[in-house]
Amino acid sequence: MKTQVAIIGSGPAGLLLGHLLRQADLDVVIVERHTAEYVLSRIRAGVLETTATDLLERLGLDARMHEEGLVHTGFKLTDGERMLRIDMELLIGKHVMVYGQTEVTKDLIDAAPGRGLEILWEAEDVTLHAIDSDAPYLGFTRGGEAHRIDARFIAGCDGFYGPSRRAFPESVARDYELAYPFGWLGILADVPPCDEELIYANHEQGFALASMRSRTRSRYYIQVPIDTTLTDWPDERIWDELALRLGPQAAEGMARGPSIEKSIAPLRSFVFEPMRHGSLFLAGDAAHIVPPTGAKGLNLAASDAAYLSDALIRWFASGDAEGIDGYSERALARVWKSERFSWSLTNLMHRFPDGGAFERRMQVAELDYIAGSRAAQTAIAENYVGLPL
Ligand code: RFL
Ligand code: PHB
């Protein structure tokens, strides 16, 4: 099989990139190791910046998002004592959209066949070859048969554990990593959210987040020790912990119900540089991970897809290499700023196992400062709604 761009991975990065390239009439194939059902069963991000919603609009795949998504003009921070609202609309004139990654992915997958975007599901053992050359190719097996896709470029959109990043020669690459000494336990339940907006809580017992997927489906998270397991956390224990950490106001509005999904995710900050080597480009979690506190992971996948699609479309249209040559630098400039924001919000809102009373007072003092400073609130709002492309 021959194509212009072979994409590995059908997460948000690969699907958005694939659709954007197809919109410009380029030949694209996506290879994905899992089934569509599996990809759609992963519960992940919930908050979309304009970066992501603009792309869905540009693709004309925004109808369901506008119908079912919830526009949020503010969100809340609490330290157990006070509830501080960051008014994004007032401070920065922008909002975010609460629309689950599962729904975004579904809209993109459903539209793929009609737009000539081929997705090869259950492609096993994907390997990358000749990435230093102008004729790279992928090898993989599918249904027990060996396959090969020849391409002009390969886009590695295969998440943190995929093979693309590992195909970079060690001599050209560098990574930066910070692993946090805790994880997030997420619970999804068909109960109305406890508040109209998201609440991020810094409590003595640890962080908690009240989020949602719709007016009838809630998504909550609590900070948990890194070595905890789901068996330690029956639903009732999670609800009790949420009620405590989110404070009396949220607890009062909180409806409890059976979990329809529960999972534990480790928290990590990670950046891999550069994001291009030869004919191979990285996009999304394949190149960088942020802790979920700033709601930036999916949105960075979207901005990478926007930058990379522009660069590739330009190259195929006119042979102009400026875009592809500048891709890594351009994408990384935005990545590092989102890394900084996610890291600082994580530090502000979590309990660190070796953090003492002084660190706790520093967090409370910073929240106190934010509460009294429009400038500080504006900086938070500006980052939360997403920096411009
Ligand atoms: P993905 O979504 O991991 O997709 C990668 C795809 O590549 C496939 N793949 C392979 N395919 C073929 N061959 C191989 N060898 C392959 N290896 C892997 C995988 O099966 C998969 O389909 O990466 P992508 O596209 O870069 O998208 C990134 C986002 O998924 C991620 O950043 C966000 O989910 C992060 N995230 C959040 N981001 C936000 O912007 N806002 C949020 O509110 C938010 N909340 C979250 C999150 C992530 C979470 N978890 C579980 C990590 C909340 C959580 C709990
Ligand atoms: C989510 O709803 O899954 C979510 C929302 C905001 C975050 C992280 C996750 O910061």
mmCIF file of N, CA and C in Angstrom, residues 102-183:
data_model
loop_
_atom_site.group_PDB
_atom_site.id
_atom_site.type_symbol
_atom_site.label_atom_id
_atom_site.label_comp_id
_atom_site.label_asym_id
_atom_site.label_seq_id
_atom_site.Cartn_x
_atom_site.Cartn_y
_atom_site.Cartn_z
ATOM 1 N N THR A 102 -14.176 11.217 24.524
ATOM 2 C CA THR A 102 -14.868 10.072 23.921
ATOM 3 C C THR A 102 -15.804 10.549 22.804
ATOM 4 N N GLU A 103 -16.489 11.656 23.044
ATOM 5 C CA GLU A 103 -17.446 12.168 22.040
ATOM 6 C C GLU A 103 -16.704 12.753 20.839
ATOM 7 N N VAL A 104 -15.618 13.492 21.110
ATOM 8 C CA VAL A 104 -14.817 14.060 20.014
ATOM 9 C C VAL A 104 -14.322 12.915 19.122
ATOM 10 N N THR A 105 -13.775 11.883 19.793
ATOM 11 C CA THR A 105 -13.221 10.749 19.056
ATOM 12 C C THR A 105 -14.322 10.066 18.239
ATOM 13 N N LYS A 106 -15.488 9.917 18.841
ATOM 14 C CA LYS A 106 -16.610 9.263 18.134
ATOM 15 C C LYS A 106 -16.993 10.058 16.889
ATOM 16 N N ASP A 107 -17.092 11.382 17.037
ATOM 17 C CA ASP A 107 -17.472 12.219 15.885
ATOM 18 C C ASP A 107 -16.443 12.079 14.766
ATOM 19 N N LEU A 108 -15.165 12.030 15.138
ATOM 20 C CA LEU A 108 -14.099 11.941 14.126
ATOM 21 C C LEU A 108 -14.076 10.551 13.472
ATOM 22 N N ILE A 109 -14.286 9.517 14.266
ATOM 23 C CA ILE A 109 -14.282 8.148 13.710
ATOM 24 C C ILE A 109 -15.507 7.945 12.814
ATOM 25 N N ASP A 110 -16.675 8.411 13.269
ATOM 26 C CA ASP A 110 -17.898 8.228 12.476
ATOM 27 C C ASP A 110 -17.794 8.918 11.113
ATOM 28 N N ALA A 111 -17.103 10.073 11.084
ATOM 29 C CA ALA A 111 -17.026 10.837 9.827
ATOM 30 C C ALA A 111 -15.937 10.314 8.885
ATOM 31 N N ALA A 112 -15.074 9.437 9.392
ATOM 32 C CA ALA A 112 -13.897 9.039 8.596
ATOM 33 C C ALA A 112 -14.253 8.365 7.255
ATOM 34 N N PRO A 113 -15.117 7.334 7.245
ATOM 35 C CA PRO A 113 -15.362 6.653 5.967
ATOM 36 C C PRO A 113 -15.899 7.609 4.888
ATOM 37 N N GLY A 114 -16.806 8.508 5.268
ATOM 38 C CA GLY A 114 -17.414 9.443 4.307
ATOM 39 C C GLY A 114 -16.413 10.440 3.746
ATOM 40 N N ARG A 115 -15.286 10.600 4.406
ATOM 41 C CA ARG A 115 -14.293 11.583 3.948
ATOM 42 C C ARG A 115 -13.027 10.911 3.424
ATOM 43 N N GLY A 116 -13.131 9.618 3.175
ATOM 44 C CA GLY A 116 -11.995 8.895 2.591
ATOM 45 C C GLY A 116 -10.813 8.781 3.534
ATOM 46 N N LEU A 117 -11.094 8.860 4.841
ATOM 47 C CA LEU A 117 -10.008 8.681 5.814
ATOM 48 C C LEU A 117 -10.010 7.227 6.258
ATOM 49 N N GLU A 118 -9.029 6.484 5.746
ATOM 50 C CA GLU A 118 -8.995 5.054 6.040
ATOM 51 C C GLU A 118 -8.313 4.810 7.385
ATOM 52 N N ILE A 119 -8.988 4.022 8.237
ATOM 53 C CA ILE A 119 -8.382 3.647 9.522
ATOM 54 C C ILE A 119 -8.253 2.126 9.542
ATOM 55 N N LEU A 120 -7.040 1.639 9.661
ATOM 56 C CA LEU A 120 -6.816 0.198 9.734
ATOM 57 C C LEU A 120 -6.757 -0.197 11.204
ATOM 58 N N TRP A 121 -7.865 -0.750 11.708
ATOM 59 C CA TRP A 121 -7.953 -1.131 13.119
ATOM 60 C C TRP A 121 -7.183 -2.435 13.339
ATOM 61 N N GLU A 122 -6.835 -2.662 14.550
ATOM 62 C CA GLU A 122 -6.159 -3.897 14.984
ATOM 63 C C GLU A 122 -4.902 -4.196 14.171
ATOM 64 N N ALA A 123 -4.119 -3.160 13.954
ATOM 65 C CA ALA A 123 -2.812 -3.332 13.293
ATOM 66 C C ALA A 123 -1.787 -3.622 14.389
ATOM 67 N N GLU A 124 -1.214 -4.818 14.333
ATOM 68 C CA GLU A 124 -0.301 -5.219 15.422
ATOM 69 C C GLU A 124 1.157 -5.043 15.029
ATOM 70 N N ASP A 125 1.979 -4.884 16.037
ATOM 71 C CA ASP A 125 3.439 -4.842 15.863
ATOM 72 C C ASP A 125 3.889 -3.836 14.805
ATOM 73 N N VAL A 126 3.387 -2.625 14.900
ATOM 74 C CA VAL A 126 3.767 -1.581 13.938
ATOM 75 C C VAL A 126 5.250 -1.237 14.117
ATOM 76 N N THR A 127 5.987 -1.248 13.018
ATOM 77 C CA THR A 127 7.409 -0.867 13.075
ATOM 78 C C THR A 127 7.664 0.247 12.062
ATOM 79 N N LEU A 128 8.625 1.123 12.385
ATOM 80 C CA LEU A 128 8.935 2.250 11.491
ATOM 81 C C LEU A 128 10.281 1.990 10.827
ATOM 82 N N HIS A 129 10.358 2.310 9.526
ATOM 83 C CA HIS A 129 11.590 2.039 8.776
ATOM 84 C C HIS A 129 11.985 3.238 7.920
ATOM 85 N N ALA A 130 13.278 3.358 7.678
ATOM 86 C CA ALA A 130 13.852 4.347 6.753
ATOM 87 C C ALA A 130 13.364 5.769 7.030
ATOM 88 N N ILE A 131 13.251 6.127 8.305
ATOM 89 C CA ILE A 131 12.753 7.480 8.623
ATOM 90 C C ILE A 131 13.771 8.561 8.269
ATOM 91 N N ASP A 132 15.032 8.176 8.082
ATOM 92 C CA ASP A 132 16.053 9.149 7.657
ATOM 93 C C ASP A 132 15.958 9.468 6.167
ATOM 94 N N SER A 133 15.149 8.703 5.460
ATOM 95 C CA SER A 133 15.097 8.844 3.997
ATOM 96 C C SER A 133 13.815 9.550 3.548
ATOM 97 N N ASP A 134 13.688 9.746 2.230
ATOM 98 C CA ASP A 134 12.460 10.332 1.660
ATOM 99 C C ASP A 134 11.405 9.264 1.397
ATOM 100 N N ALA A 135 11.726 8.029 1.727
ATOM 101 C CA ALA A 135 10.788 6.933 1.445
ATOM 102 C C ALA A 135 10.616 6.047 2.678
ATOM 103 N N PRO A 136 10.077 6.616 3.750
ATOM 104 C CA PRO A 136 9.889 5.809 4.957
ATOM 105 C C PRO A 136 8.737 4.822 4.766
ATOM 106 N N TYR A 137 8.689 3.811 5.581
ATOM 107 C CA TYR A 137 7.538 2.900 5.501
ATOM 108 C C TYR A 137 7.253 2.261 6.854
ATOM 109 N N LEU A 138 6.025 1.777 6.958
ATOM 110 C CA LEU A 138 5.589 1.091 8.171
ATOM 111 C C LEU A 138 5.413 -0.384 7.875
ATOM 112 N N GLY A 139 5.788 -1.212 8.814
ATOM 113 C CA GLY A 139 5.463 -2.632 8.728
ATOM 114 C C GLY A 139 4.512 -2.966 9.866
ATOM 115 N N PHE A 140 3.586 -3.893 9.648
ATOM 116 C CA PHE A 140 2.686 -4.323 10.724
ATOM 117 C C PHE A 140 1.994 -5.620 10.311
ATOM 118 N N THR A 141 1.338 -6.264 11.259
ATOM 119 C CA THR A 141 0.544 -7.442 10.902
ATOM 120 C C THR A 141 -0.913 -7.166 11.238
ATOM 121 N N ARG A 142 -1.777 -7.777 10.445
ATOM 122 C CA ARG A 142 -3.213 -7.566 10.629
ATOM 123 C C ARG A 142 -3.912 -8.860 10.226
ATOM 124 N N GLY A 143 -4.708 -9.380 11.111
ATOM 125 C CA GLY A 143 -5.371 -10.661 10.823
ATOM 126 C C GLY A 143 -4.362 -11.752 10.492
ATOM 127 N N GLY A 144 -3.204 -11.690 11.127
ATOM 128 C CA GLY A 144 -2.192 -12.725 10.920
ATOM 129 C C GLY A 144 -1.333 -12.523 9.668
ATOM 130 N N GLU A 145 -1.627 -11.478 8.884
ATOM 131 C CA GLU A 145 -0.853 -11.252 7.648
ATOM 132 C C GLU A 145 0.077 -10.058 7.786
ATOM 133 N N ALA A 146 1.245 -10.144 7.164
ATOM 134 C CA ALA A 146 2.194 -9.029 7.212
ATOM 135 C C ALA A 146 1.802 -7.971 6.171
ATOM 136 N N HIS A 147 1.920 -6.696 6.543
ATOM 137 C CA HIS A 147 1.582 -5.590 5.623
ATOM 138 C C HIS A 147 2.692 -4.550 5.651
ATOM 139 N N ARG A 148 2.670 -3.710 4.583
ATOM 140 C CA ARG A 148 3.643 -2.628 4.528
ATOM 141 C C ARG A 148 2.943 -1.402 3.922
ATOM 142 N N ILE A 149 3.179 -0.240 4.518
ATOM 143 C CA ILE A 149 2.660 1.009 3.928
ATOM 144 C C ILE A 149 3.846 1.907 3.619
ATOM 145 N N ASP A 150 4.008 2.253 2.338
ATOM 146 C CA ASP A 150 5.043 3.210 1.936
ATOM 147 C C ASP A 150 4.430 4.598 1.950
ATOM 148 N N ALA A 151 5.192 5.572 2.467
ATOM 149 C CA ALA A 151 4.652 6.934 2.591
ATOM 150 C C ALA A 151 5.764 7.939 2.298
ATOM 151 N N ARG A 152 5.362 9.210 2.138
ATOM 152 C CA ARG A 152 6.389 10.245 2.055
ATOM 153 C C ARG A 152 6.765 10.721 3.458
ATOM 154 N N PHE A 153 5.725 10.760 4.341
ATOM 155 C CA PHE A 153 5.970 11.137 5.739
ATOM 156 C C PHE A 153 5.219 10.194 6.675
ATOM 157 N N ILE A 154 5.741 10.055 7.885
ATOM 158 C CA ILE A 154 5.046 9.294 8.928
ATOM 159 C C ILE A 154 4.743 10.253 10.075
ATOM 160 N N ALA A 155 3.507 10.194 10.583
ATOM 161 C CA ALA A 155 3.151 10.989 11.760
ATOM 162 C C ALA A 155 2.944 10.035 12.926
ATOM 163 N N GLY A 156 3.766 10.158 13.944
ATOM 164 C CA GLY A 156 3.658 9.317 15.141
ATOM 165 C C GLY A 156 2.687 9.960 16.112
ATOM 166 N N CYS A 157 1.441 9.482 16.102
ATOM 167 C CA CYS A 157 0.393 10.008 16.995
ATOM 168 C C CYS A 157 -0.033 8.879 17.916
ATOM 169 N N ASP A 158 0.944 8.100 18.366
ATOM 170 C CA ASP A 158 0.647 6.831 19.038
ATOM 171 C C ASP A 158 0.753 6.903 20.551
ATOM 172 N N GLY A 159 0.568 8.086 21.126
ATOM 173 C CA GLY A 159 0.481 8.208 22.577
ATOM 174 C C GLY A 159 1.815 7.978 23.268
ATOM 175 N N PHE A 160 1.764 7.983 24.584
ATOM 176 C CA PHE A 160 3.005 7.933 25.370
ATOM 177 C C PHE A 160 3.755 6.606 25.212
ATOM 178 N N TYR A 161 2.991 5.513 24.993
ATOM 179 C CA TYR A 161 3.641 4.189 24.978
ATOM 180 C C TYR A 161 3.893 3.662 23.567
ATOM 181 N N GLY A 162 3.616 4.441 22.542
ATOM 182 C CA GLY A 162 3.757 3.960 21.160
ATOM 183 C C GLY A 162 5.201 3.863 20.697
ATOM 184 N N PRO A 163 5.418 3.281 19.516
ATOM 185 C CA PRO A 163 6.781 3.045 19.029
ATOM 186 C C PRO A 163 7.459 4.255 18.363
ATOM 187 N N SER A 164 6.721 5.307 18.008
ATOM 188 C CA SER A 164 7.308 6.371 17.175
ATOM 189 C C SER A 164 8.466 7.101 17.851
ATOM 190 N N ARG A 165 8.230 7.517 19.099
ATOM 191 C CA ARG A 165 9.280 8.276 19.783
ATOM 192 C C ARG A 165 10.547 7.432 19.916
ATOM 193 N N ARG A 166 10.346 6.139 20.105
ATOM 194 C CA ARG A 166 11.502 5.241 20.285
ATOM 195 C C ARG A 166 12.275 5.025 18.997
ATOM 196 N N ALA A 167 11.689 5.436 17.862
ATOM 197 C CA ALA A 167 12.384 5.274 16.571
ATOM 198 C C ALA A 167 13.405 6.388 16.341
ATOM 199 N N PHE A 168 13.361 7.454 17.166
ATOM 200 C CA PHE A 168 14.357 8.525 17.033
ATOM 201 C C PHE A 168 15.725 7.999 17.476
ATOM 202 N N PRO A 169 16.792 8.281 16.717
ATOM 203 C CA PRO A 169 18.115 7.889 17.199
ATOM 204 C C PRO A 169 18.411 8.613 18.518
ATOM 205 N N GLU A 170 19.015 7.897 19.458
ATOM 206 C CA GLU A 170 19.290 8.489 20.773
ATOM 207 C C GLU A 170 20.133 9.758 20.671
ATOM 208 N N SER A 171 20.996 9.795 19.663
ATOM 209 C CA SER A 171 21.935 10.914 19.547
ATOM 210 C C SER A 171 21.240 12.237 19.213
ATOM 211 N N VAL A 172 20.014 12.202 18.662
ATOM 212 C CA VAL A 172 19.369 13.464 18.267
ATOM 213 C C VAL A 172 18.301 13.903 19.274
ATOM 214 N N ALA A 173 18.010 13.040 20.263
ATOM 215 C CA ALA A 173 16.831 13.325 21.088
ATOM 216 C C ALA A 173 17.192 13.599 22.544
ATOM 217 N N ARG A 174 16.297 14.292 23.208
ATOM 218 C CA ARG A 174 16.471 14.541 24.632
ATOM 219 C C ARG A 174 15.082 14.552 25.272
ATOM 220 N N ASP A 175 14.956 13.969 26.452
ATOM 221 C CA ASP A 175 13.657 14.116 27.110
ATOM 222 C C ASP A 175 13.798 14.717 28.506
ATOM 223 N N TYR A 176 12.706 15.296 28.949
ATOM 224 C CA TYR A 176 12.629 15.959 30.252
ATOM 225 C C TYR A 176 11.436 15.345 30.965
ATOM 226 N N GLU A 177 11.644 14.855 32.164
ATOM 227 C CA GLU A 177 10.533 14.166 32.824
ATOM 228 C C GLU A 177 10.454 14.484 34.305
ATOM 229 N N LEU A 178 9.217 14.611 34.780
ATOM 230 C CA LEU A 178 8.963 14.770 36.211
ATOM 231 C C LEU A 178 7.781 13.863 36.543
ATOM 232 N N ALA A 179 8.014 12.862 37.401
ATOM 233 C CA ALA A 179 6.920 11.974 37.819
ATOM 234 C C ALA A 179 6.446 12.454 39.185
ATOM 235 N N TYR A 180 5.143 12.594 39.360
ATOM 236 C CA TYR A 180 4.607 13.091 40.632
ATOM 237 C C TYR A 180 4.355 11.918 41.575
ATOM 238 N N PRO A 181 4.502 12.166 42.882
ATOM 239 C CA PRO A 181 4.372 11.052 43.837
ATOM 240 C C PRO A 181 2.916 10.742 44.199
ATOM 241 N N PHE A 182 2.007 10.860 43.243
ATOM 242 C CA PHE A 182 0.587 10.539 43.489
ATOM 243 C C PHE A 182 -0.103 10.333 42.144
ATOM 244 N N GLY A 183 -1.318 9.812 42.197
ATOM 245 C CA GLY A 183 -2.104 9.634 40.973
ATOM 246 C C GLY A 183 -3.480 10.249 41.140
#
